[in-house]
Coordinates of C-alpha atoms (C1' of nucleotides) in Angstrom, one line a residue:
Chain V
X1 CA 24.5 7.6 -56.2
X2 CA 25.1 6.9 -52.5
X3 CA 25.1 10.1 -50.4
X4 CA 28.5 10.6 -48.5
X5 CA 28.0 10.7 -44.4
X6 CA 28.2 13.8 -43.2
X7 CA 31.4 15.6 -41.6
X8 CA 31.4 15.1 -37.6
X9 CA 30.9 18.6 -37.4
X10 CA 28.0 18.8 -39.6
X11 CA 26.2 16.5 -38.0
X12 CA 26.8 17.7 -34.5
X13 CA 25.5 21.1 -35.8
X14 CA 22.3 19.6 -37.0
X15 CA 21.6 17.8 -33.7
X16 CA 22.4 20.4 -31.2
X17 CA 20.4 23.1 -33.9
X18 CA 17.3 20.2 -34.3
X19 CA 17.4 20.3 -29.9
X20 CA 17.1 24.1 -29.8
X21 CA 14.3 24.4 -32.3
X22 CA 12.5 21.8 -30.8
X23 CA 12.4 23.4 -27.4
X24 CA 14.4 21.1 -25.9
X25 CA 16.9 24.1 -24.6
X26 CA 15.1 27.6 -24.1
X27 CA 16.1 30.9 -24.9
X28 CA 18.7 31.7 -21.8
X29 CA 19.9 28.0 -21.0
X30 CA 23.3 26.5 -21.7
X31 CA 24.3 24.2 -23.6
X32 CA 26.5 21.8 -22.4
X33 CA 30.4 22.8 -22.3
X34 CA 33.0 22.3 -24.8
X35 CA 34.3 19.5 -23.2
X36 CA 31.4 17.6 -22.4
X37 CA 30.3 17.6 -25.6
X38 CA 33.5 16.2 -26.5
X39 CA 33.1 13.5 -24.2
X40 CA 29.8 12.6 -25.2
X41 CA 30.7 12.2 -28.8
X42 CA 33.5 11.1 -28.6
X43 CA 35.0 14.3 -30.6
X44 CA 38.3 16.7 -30.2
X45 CA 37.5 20.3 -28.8
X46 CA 38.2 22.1 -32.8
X47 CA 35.7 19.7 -34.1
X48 CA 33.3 20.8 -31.4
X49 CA 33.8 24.5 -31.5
X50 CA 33.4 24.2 -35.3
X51 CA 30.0 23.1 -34.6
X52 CA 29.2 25.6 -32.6
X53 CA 30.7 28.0 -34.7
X54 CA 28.2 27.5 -37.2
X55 CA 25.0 28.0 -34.3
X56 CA 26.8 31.0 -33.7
X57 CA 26.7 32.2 -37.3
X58 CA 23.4 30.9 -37.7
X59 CA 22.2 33.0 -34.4
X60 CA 21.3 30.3 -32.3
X61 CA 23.4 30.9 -29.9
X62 CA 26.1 33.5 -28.1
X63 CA 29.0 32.8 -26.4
X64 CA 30.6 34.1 -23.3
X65 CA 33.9 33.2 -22.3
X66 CA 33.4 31.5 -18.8
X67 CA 30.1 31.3 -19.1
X68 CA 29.0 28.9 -21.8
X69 CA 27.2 28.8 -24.7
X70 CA 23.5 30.9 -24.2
X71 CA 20.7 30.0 -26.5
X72 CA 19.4 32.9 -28.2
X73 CA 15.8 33.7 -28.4
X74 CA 14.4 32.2 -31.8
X75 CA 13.2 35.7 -34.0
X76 CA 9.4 35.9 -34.1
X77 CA 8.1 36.6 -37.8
X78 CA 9.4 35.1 -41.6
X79 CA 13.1 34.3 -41.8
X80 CA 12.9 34.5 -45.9
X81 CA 15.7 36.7 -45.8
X82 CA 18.5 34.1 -44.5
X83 CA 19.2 31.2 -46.1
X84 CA 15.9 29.2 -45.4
X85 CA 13.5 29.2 -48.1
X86 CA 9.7 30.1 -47.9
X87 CA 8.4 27.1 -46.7
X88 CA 10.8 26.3 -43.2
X89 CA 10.5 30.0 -43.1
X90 CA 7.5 30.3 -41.9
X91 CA 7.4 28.4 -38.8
X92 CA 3.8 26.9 -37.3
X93 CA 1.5 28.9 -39.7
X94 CA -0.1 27.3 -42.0
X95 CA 1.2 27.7 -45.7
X96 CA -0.3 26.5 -48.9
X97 CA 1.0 27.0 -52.2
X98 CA -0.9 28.0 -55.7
X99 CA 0.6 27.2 -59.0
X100 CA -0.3 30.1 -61.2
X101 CA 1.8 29.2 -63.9
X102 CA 3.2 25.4 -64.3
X103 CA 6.6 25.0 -64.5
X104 CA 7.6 25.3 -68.4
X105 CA 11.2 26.0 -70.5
X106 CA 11.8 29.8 -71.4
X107 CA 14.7 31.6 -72.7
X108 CA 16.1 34.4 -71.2
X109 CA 18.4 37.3 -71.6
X110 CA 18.3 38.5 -67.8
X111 CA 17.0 37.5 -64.6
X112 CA 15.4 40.3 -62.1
X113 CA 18.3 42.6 -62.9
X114 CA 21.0 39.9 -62.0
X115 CA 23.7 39.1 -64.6
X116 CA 23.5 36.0 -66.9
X117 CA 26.3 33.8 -68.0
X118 CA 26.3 33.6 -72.2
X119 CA 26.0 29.3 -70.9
X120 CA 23.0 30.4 -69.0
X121 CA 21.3 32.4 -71.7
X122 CA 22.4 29.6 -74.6
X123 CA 20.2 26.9 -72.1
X124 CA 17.2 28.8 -71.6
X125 CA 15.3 28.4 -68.3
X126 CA 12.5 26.8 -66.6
X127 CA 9.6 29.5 -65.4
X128 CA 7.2 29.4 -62.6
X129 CA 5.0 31.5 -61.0
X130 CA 3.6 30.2 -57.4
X131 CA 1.1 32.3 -55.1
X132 CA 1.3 31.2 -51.7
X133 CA -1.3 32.2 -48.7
X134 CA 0.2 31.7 -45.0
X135 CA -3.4 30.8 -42.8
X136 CA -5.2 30.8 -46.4
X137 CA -4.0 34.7 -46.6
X138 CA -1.8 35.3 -49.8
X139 CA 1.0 36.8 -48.6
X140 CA 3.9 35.8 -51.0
X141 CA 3.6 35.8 -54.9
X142 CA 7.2 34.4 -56.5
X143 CA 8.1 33.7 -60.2
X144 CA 11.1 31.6 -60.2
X145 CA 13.8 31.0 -62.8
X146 CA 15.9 28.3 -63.4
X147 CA 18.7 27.4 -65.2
X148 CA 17.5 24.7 -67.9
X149 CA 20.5 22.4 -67.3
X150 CA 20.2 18.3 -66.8
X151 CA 17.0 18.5 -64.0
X152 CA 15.0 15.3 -65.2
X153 CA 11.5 15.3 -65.1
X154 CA 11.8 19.0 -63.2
X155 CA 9.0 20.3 -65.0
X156 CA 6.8 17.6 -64.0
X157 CA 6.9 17.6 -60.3
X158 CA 4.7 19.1 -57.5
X159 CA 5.6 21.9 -56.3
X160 CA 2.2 22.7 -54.2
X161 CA 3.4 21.8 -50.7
X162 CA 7.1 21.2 -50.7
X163 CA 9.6 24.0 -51.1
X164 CA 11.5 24.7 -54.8
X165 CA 15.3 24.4 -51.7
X166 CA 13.8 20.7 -50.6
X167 CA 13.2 19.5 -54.1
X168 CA 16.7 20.5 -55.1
X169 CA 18.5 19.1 -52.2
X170 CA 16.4 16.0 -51.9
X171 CA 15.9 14.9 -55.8
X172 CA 19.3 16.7 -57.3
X173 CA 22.2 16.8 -54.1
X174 CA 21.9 20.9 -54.8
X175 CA 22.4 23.1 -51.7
X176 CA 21.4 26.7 -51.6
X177 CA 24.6 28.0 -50.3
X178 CA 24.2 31.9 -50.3
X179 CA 23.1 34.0 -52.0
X180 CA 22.4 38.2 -53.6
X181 CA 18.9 39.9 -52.5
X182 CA 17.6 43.4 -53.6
X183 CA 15.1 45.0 -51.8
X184 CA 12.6 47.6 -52.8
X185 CA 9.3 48.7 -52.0
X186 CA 7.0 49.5 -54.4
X187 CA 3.3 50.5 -55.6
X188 CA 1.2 46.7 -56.6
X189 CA 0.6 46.3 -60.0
X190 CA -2.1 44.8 -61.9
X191 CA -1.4 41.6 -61.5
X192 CA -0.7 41.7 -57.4
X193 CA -3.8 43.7 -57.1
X194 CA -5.8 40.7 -57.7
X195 CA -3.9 38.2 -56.6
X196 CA -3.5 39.7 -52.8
X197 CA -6.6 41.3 -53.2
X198 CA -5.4 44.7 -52.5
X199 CA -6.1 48.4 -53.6
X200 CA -3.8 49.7 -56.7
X201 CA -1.5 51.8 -54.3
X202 CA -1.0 48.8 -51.8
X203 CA 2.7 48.8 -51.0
X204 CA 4.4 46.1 -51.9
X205 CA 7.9 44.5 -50.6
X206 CA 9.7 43.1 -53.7
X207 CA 12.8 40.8 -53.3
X208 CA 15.6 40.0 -55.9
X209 CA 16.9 37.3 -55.9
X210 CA 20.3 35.2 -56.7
X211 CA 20.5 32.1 -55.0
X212 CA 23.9 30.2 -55.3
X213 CA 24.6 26.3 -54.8
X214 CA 27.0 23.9 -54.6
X215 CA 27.3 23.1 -58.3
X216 CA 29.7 24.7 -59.7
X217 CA 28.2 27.8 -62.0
X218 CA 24.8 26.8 -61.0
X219 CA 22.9 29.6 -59.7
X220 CA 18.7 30.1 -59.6
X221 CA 16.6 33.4 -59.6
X222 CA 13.4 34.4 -57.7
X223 CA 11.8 37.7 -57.4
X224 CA 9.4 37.7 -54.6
X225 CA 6.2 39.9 -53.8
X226 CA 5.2 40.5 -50.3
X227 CA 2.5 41.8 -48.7
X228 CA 3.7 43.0 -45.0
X229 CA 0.6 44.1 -44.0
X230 CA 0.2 40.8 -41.4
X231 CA 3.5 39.4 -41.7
X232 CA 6.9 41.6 -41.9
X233 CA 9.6 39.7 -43.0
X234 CA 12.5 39.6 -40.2
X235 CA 16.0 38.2 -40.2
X236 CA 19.6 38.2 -38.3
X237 CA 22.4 39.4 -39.7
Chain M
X1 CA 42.4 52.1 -21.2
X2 CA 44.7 50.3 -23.5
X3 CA 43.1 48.3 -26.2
X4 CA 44.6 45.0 -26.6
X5 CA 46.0 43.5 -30.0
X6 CA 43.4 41.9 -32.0
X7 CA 44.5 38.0 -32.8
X8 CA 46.1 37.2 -35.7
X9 CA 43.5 36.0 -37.3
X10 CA 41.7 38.5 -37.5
X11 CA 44.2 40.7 -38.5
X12 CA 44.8 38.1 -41.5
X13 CA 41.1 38.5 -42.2
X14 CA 40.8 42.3 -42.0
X15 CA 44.5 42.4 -44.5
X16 CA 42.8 40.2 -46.9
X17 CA 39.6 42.0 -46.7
X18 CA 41.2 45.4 -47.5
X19 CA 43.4 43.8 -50.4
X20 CA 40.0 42.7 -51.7
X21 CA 37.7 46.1 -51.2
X22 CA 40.8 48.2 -52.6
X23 CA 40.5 46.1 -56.1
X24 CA 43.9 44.2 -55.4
X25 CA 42.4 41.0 -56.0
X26 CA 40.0 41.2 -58.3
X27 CA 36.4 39.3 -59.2
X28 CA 37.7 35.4 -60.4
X29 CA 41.4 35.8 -58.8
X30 CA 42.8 33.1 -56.6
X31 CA 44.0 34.0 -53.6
X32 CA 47.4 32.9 -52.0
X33 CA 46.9 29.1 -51.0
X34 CA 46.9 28.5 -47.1
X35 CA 50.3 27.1 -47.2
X36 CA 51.7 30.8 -48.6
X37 CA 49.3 32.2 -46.0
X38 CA 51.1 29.8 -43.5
X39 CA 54.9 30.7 -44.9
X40 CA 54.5 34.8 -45.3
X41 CA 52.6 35.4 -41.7
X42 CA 54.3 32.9 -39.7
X43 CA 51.1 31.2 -39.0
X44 CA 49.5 27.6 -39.2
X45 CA 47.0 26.4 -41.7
X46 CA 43.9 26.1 -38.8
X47 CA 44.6 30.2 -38.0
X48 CA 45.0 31.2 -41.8
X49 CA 42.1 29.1 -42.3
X50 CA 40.3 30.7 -39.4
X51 CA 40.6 34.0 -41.5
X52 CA 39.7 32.4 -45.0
X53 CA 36.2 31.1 -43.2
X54 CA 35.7 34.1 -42.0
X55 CA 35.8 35.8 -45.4
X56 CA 33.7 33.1 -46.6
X57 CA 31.1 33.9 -44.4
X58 CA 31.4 37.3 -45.3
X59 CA 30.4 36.5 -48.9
X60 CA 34.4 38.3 -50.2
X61 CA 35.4 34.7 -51.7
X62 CA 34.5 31.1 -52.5
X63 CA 36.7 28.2 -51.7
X64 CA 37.0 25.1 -53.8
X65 CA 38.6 21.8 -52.8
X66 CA 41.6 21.8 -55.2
X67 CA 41.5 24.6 -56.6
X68 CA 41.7 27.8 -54.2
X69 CA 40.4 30.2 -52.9
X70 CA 38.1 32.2 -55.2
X71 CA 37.3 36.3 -55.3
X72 CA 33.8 37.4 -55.4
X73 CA 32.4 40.0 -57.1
X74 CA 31.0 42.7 -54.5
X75 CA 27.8 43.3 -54.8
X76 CA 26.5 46.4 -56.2
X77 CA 24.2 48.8 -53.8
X78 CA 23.4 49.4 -50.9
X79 CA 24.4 46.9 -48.2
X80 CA 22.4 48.2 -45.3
X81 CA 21.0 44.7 -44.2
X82 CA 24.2 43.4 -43.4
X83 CA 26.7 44.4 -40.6
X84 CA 27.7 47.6 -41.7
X85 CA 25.9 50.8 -40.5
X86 CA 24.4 53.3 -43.3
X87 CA 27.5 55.3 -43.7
X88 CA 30.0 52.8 -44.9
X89 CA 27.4 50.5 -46.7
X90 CA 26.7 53.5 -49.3
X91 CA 30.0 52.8 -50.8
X92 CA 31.4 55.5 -53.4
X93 CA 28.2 57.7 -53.5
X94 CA 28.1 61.1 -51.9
X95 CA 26.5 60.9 -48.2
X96 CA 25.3 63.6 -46.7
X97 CA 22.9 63.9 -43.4
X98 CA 20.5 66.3 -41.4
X99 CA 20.0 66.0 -37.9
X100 CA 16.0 66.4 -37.6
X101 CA 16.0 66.1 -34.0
X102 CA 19.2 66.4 -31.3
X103 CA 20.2 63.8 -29.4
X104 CA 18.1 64.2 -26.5
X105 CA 17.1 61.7 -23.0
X106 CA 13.9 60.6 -23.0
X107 CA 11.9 57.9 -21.6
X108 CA 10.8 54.3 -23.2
X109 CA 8.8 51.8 -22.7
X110 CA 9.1 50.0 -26.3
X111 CA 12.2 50.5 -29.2
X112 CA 10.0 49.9 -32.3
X113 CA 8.7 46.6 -31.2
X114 CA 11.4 44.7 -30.0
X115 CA 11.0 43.9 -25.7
X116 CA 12.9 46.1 -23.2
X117 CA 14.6 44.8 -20.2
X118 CA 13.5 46.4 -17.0
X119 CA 17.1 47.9 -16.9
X120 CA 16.7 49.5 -19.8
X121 CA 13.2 50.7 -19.2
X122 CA 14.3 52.3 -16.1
X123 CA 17.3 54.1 -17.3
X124 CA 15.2 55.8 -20.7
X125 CA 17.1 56.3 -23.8
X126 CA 19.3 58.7 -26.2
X127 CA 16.6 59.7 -29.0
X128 CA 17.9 61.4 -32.4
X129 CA 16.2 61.2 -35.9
X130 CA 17.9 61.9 -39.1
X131 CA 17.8 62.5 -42.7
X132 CA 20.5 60.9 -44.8
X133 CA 21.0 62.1 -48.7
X134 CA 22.8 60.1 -51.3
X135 CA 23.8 62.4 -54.1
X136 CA 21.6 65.2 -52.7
X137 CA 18.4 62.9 -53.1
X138 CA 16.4 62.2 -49.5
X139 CA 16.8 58.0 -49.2
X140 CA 16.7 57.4 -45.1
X141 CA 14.9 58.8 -42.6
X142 CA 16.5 57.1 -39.5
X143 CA 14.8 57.4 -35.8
X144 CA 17.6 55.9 -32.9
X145 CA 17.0 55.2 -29.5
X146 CA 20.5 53.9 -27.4
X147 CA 20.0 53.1 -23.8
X148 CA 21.1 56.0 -21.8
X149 CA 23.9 53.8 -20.0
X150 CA 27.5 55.2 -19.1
X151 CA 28.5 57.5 -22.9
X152 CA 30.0 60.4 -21.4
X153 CA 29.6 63.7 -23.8
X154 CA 27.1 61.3 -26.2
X155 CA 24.5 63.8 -26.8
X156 CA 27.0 66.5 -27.4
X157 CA 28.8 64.7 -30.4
X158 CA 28.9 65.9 -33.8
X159 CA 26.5 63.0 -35.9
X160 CA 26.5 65.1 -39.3
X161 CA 29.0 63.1 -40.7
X162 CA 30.2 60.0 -39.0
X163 CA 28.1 57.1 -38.5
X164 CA 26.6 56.1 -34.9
X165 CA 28.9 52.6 -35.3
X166 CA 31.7 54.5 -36.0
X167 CA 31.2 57.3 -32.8
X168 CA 30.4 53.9 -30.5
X169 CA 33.6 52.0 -31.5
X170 CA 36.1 54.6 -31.8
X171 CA 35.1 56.1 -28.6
X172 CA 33.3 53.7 -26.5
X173 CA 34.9 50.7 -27.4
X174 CA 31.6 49.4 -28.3
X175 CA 30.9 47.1 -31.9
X176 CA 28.1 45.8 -32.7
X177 CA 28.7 42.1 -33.3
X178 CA 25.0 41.4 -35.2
X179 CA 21.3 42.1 -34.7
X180 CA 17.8 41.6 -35.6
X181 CA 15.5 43.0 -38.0
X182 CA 11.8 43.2 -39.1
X183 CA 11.6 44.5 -43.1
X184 CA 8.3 45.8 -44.6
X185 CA 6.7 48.1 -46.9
X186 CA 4.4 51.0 -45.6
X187 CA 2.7 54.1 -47.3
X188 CA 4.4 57.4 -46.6
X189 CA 3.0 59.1 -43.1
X190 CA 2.7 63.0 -43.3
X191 CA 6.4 63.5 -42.1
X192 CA 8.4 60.8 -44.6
X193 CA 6.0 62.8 -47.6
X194 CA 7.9 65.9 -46.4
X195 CA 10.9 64.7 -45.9
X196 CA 11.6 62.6 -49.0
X197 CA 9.2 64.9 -51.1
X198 CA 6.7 62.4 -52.1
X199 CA 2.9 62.1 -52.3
X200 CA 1.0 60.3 -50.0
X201 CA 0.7 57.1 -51.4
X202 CA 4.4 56.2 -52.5
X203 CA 5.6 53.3 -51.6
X204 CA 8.1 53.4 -48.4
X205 CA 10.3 50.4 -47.1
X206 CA 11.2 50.3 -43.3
X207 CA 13.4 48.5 -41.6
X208 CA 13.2 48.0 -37.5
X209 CA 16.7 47.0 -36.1
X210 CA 17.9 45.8 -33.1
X211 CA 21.8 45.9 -32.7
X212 CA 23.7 43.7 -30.6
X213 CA 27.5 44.5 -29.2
X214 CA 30.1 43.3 -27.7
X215 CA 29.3 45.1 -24.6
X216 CA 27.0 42.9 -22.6
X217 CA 23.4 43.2 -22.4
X218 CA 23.8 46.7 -24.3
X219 CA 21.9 47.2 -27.3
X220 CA 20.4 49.7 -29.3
X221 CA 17.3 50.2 -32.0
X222 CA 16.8 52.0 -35.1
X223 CA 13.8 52.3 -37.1
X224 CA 14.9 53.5 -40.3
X225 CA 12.5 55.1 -43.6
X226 CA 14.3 53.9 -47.2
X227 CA 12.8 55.5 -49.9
X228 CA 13.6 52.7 -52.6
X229 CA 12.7 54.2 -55.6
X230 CA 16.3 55.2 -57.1
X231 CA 18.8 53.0 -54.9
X232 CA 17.2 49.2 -54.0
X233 CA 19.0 48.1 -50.7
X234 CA 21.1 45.0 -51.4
X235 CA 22.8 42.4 -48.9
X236 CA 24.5 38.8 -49.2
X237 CA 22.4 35.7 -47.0
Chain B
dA1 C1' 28.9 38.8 8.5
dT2 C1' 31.8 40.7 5.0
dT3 C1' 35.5 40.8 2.0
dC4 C1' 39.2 38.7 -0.4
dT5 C1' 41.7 35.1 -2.6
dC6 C1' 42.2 31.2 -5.1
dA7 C1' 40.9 27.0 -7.5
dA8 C1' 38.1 25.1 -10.8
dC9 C1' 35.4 25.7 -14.2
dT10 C1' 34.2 28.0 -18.9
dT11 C1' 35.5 29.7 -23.8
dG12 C1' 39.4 32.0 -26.8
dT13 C1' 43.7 31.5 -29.3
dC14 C1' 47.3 29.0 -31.4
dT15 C1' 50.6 25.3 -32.7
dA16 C1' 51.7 20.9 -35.0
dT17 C1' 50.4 17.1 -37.4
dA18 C1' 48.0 13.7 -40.2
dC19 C1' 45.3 11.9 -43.8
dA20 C1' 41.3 12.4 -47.2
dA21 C1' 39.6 14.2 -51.4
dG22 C1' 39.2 17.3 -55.5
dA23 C1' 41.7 19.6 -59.5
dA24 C1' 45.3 20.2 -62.8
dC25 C1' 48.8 18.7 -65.5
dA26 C1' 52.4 15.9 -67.3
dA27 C1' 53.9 11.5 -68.5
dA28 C1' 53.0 6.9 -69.8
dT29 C1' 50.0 4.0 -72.4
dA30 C1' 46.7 2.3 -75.8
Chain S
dT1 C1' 46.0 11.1 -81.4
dA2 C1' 43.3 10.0 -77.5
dT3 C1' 43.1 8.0 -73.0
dT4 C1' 44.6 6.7 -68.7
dT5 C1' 47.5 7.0 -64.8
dG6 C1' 50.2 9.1 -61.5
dT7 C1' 52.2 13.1 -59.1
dT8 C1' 51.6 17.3 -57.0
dC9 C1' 49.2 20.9 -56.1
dT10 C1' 44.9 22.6 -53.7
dT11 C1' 41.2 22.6 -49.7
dG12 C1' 38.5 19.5 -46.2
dT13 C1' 38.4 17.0 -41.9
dA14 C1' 40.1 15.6 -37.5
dT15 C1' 43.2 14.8 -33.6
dA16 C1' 46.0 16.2 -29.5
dG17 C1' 47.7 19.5 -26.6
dA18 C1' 49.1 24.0 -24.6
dC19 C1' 48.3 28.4 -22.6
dA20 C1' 45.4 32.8 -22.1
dA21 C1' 41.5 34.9 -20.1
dG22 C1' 36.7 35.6 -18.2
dT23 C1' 33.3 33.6 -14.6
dT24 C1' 31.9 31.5 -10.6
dG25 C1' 31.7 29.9 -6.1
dA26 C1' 33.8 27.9 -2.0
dG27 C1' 36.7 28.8 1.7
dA28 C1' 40.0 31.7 4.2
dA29 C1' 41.0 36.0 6.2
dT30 C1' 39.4 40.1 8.1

DNA sequence: ATTCTCAACTTGTCTATACAAGAACAAATA
DNA sequence: TATTTGTTCTTGTATAGACAAGTTGAGAAT
């Protein structure tokens, strides 16, 4: 299956996005104008400004008619609430991942409160419960669900280091591309107790949630205990 | 000062929007394809499409190649970690609010963690706190601090009913075009127990938010108390 | 020296057009 | 009947150019 090339846009978007995480332009500096990117790649000023666009949605940068385009300050903290999952979320710390329980096929009526298709349900659902310590502190315990539908040898891969998005986009062309979150705090049960290590009225951050892709009708569910004592969870919007 | 026409695609976006919040098109429906778009608002397929990407990005509707352009469902709850402040995110419930403390000026040398400039150190801040019921029932205990910069009769204002983004657009031409925030989950402190009418150890979520405007260099914080137990806040990512 | 004006940048909005690619459906074909 | 092939709809990508409007800085006028 040979992978299409990107759109000019896209690609544009990934570079200039790759030079502002790497440091290459600060917080406060410009990027280069419209028309010199243009010139440089040999693009129309629409295509451009679509680019940017997207940094803008993204928060990577603000714009200010005749000024420029400013880089933004990256957000300190864990970006698990945009579109990133857990792993690129969290930056320079150190994240390792333990497999409580191994991938394995379910069914299911319901999924953390989110509605289920009756195709869903009729398929069942691979199940997964991961703990994972950032700087060997367990900071995020997620049980995953997943639609049971034409993922070869799914059930059989690692899932200690590399993140559930990267193994989807890498091994199966599927793109988180949005998604539903619910967010509650509540008391830690049994369970968290002795996985985080923490006292039986320990608040707890739980999220819900529905991620969507770009198959069509394929959706995936995680519900996601955190422990914000160290780390709060922070985000744009 | 005579506020200029917004362009037209944005006025495209905020018709479309409106057809889709009042239940005109409904969850599944296809909206008009961008050449109808094009024909009934006298406008080409890059500026109708401008307002279709924008409603994309708003998570109102999908778009397939081919097909159209699809409605979403809305999502349920309360969608306080998007754009919208607390008063219009709350949807059909029954808001209500308490001023706990007046608008008052005070001085500040930190807005619940996020950095100050000197400028705004220097010129202190409006402070108000709140309590917000939904059906009666205590849910956010809100704490504001807005640069005291240039809002004639602010601290006079009437904030029992409106919401702060609606007082700064409608009469300081100010909107808040995104943000920042930092989520986590705390024990109740002596005052949210009171407030909310729970014991000490009850889970609380809190949420400190940085909001960005149009109006350069202006932005303001809110540290804000949810007490998740009977309505889970929900967003799009 | 200070202020003002203007030219040369920047991004913002919009038009007009072209072709590619996915989806749906009808007609032709096996 | 079942399958294939077009045709025609849809959105996706990209070009080229025009004018509006905010920002900046150099140079002219005071």
């Amino acid at each position: 299956m040979a992978l299409k090339e990107a759109p000019h846009y896209r690609r544009l978007y990934e570079q200039l996005r790759m030079l502002i995480e790497d440091g290459t332009f600060r917080q406060g500096d410009l990027l280069p104008s419209e028309n010199e990117l243009c010139a440089a790649h040999h693009l129309t000023r629409p295509t451009v400004r679509k680019a940017l666009d997207m940094l803008v949605n993204d928060g990577f940068i603000l714009r200010k008619q005749g000024k420029g385009s400013i880089v933004r300050g990256k957000p300190g903290g864990i970006g698990i609430l945009s579109l990133t999952g857990t792993t690129s979320a969290i930056g320079g710390d150190h994240l390792t991942t333990r497999i409580i329980m191994k991938p394995r096929i379910r069914s299911w009526t319901t999924a953390f409160g989110f509605e289920l298709t009756d195709h869903e349900k009729q398929i069942g659902c691979i199940y997964m419960e991961r703990l994972r310590l950032i700087n060997e502190t367990p900071v995020f315990y997620d049980i995953n669900m997943i639609p049971n539908l034409n993922l070869p040898r799914f059930t059989s891969r690692n899932f200690e280091d590399r993140s559930l998005f990267e193994i989807l986009r890498k091994h199966y062309q599927i793109q988180v591309t949005g998604g539903e979150q619910k967010i509650l705090a509540i008391k830690a049960d049994r369970k968290i107790q002795e996985h985080f290590g923490v006292t039986k009225n320990h608040p707890i951050l739980r999220l819900d949630r529905k991620m969507e892709t770009n198959r069509l009708g394929f959706s995936f569910y995680s519900q996601v205990y955190c422990n914000t004592e160290q780390y709060s969870l922070t985000g744009r919007f």
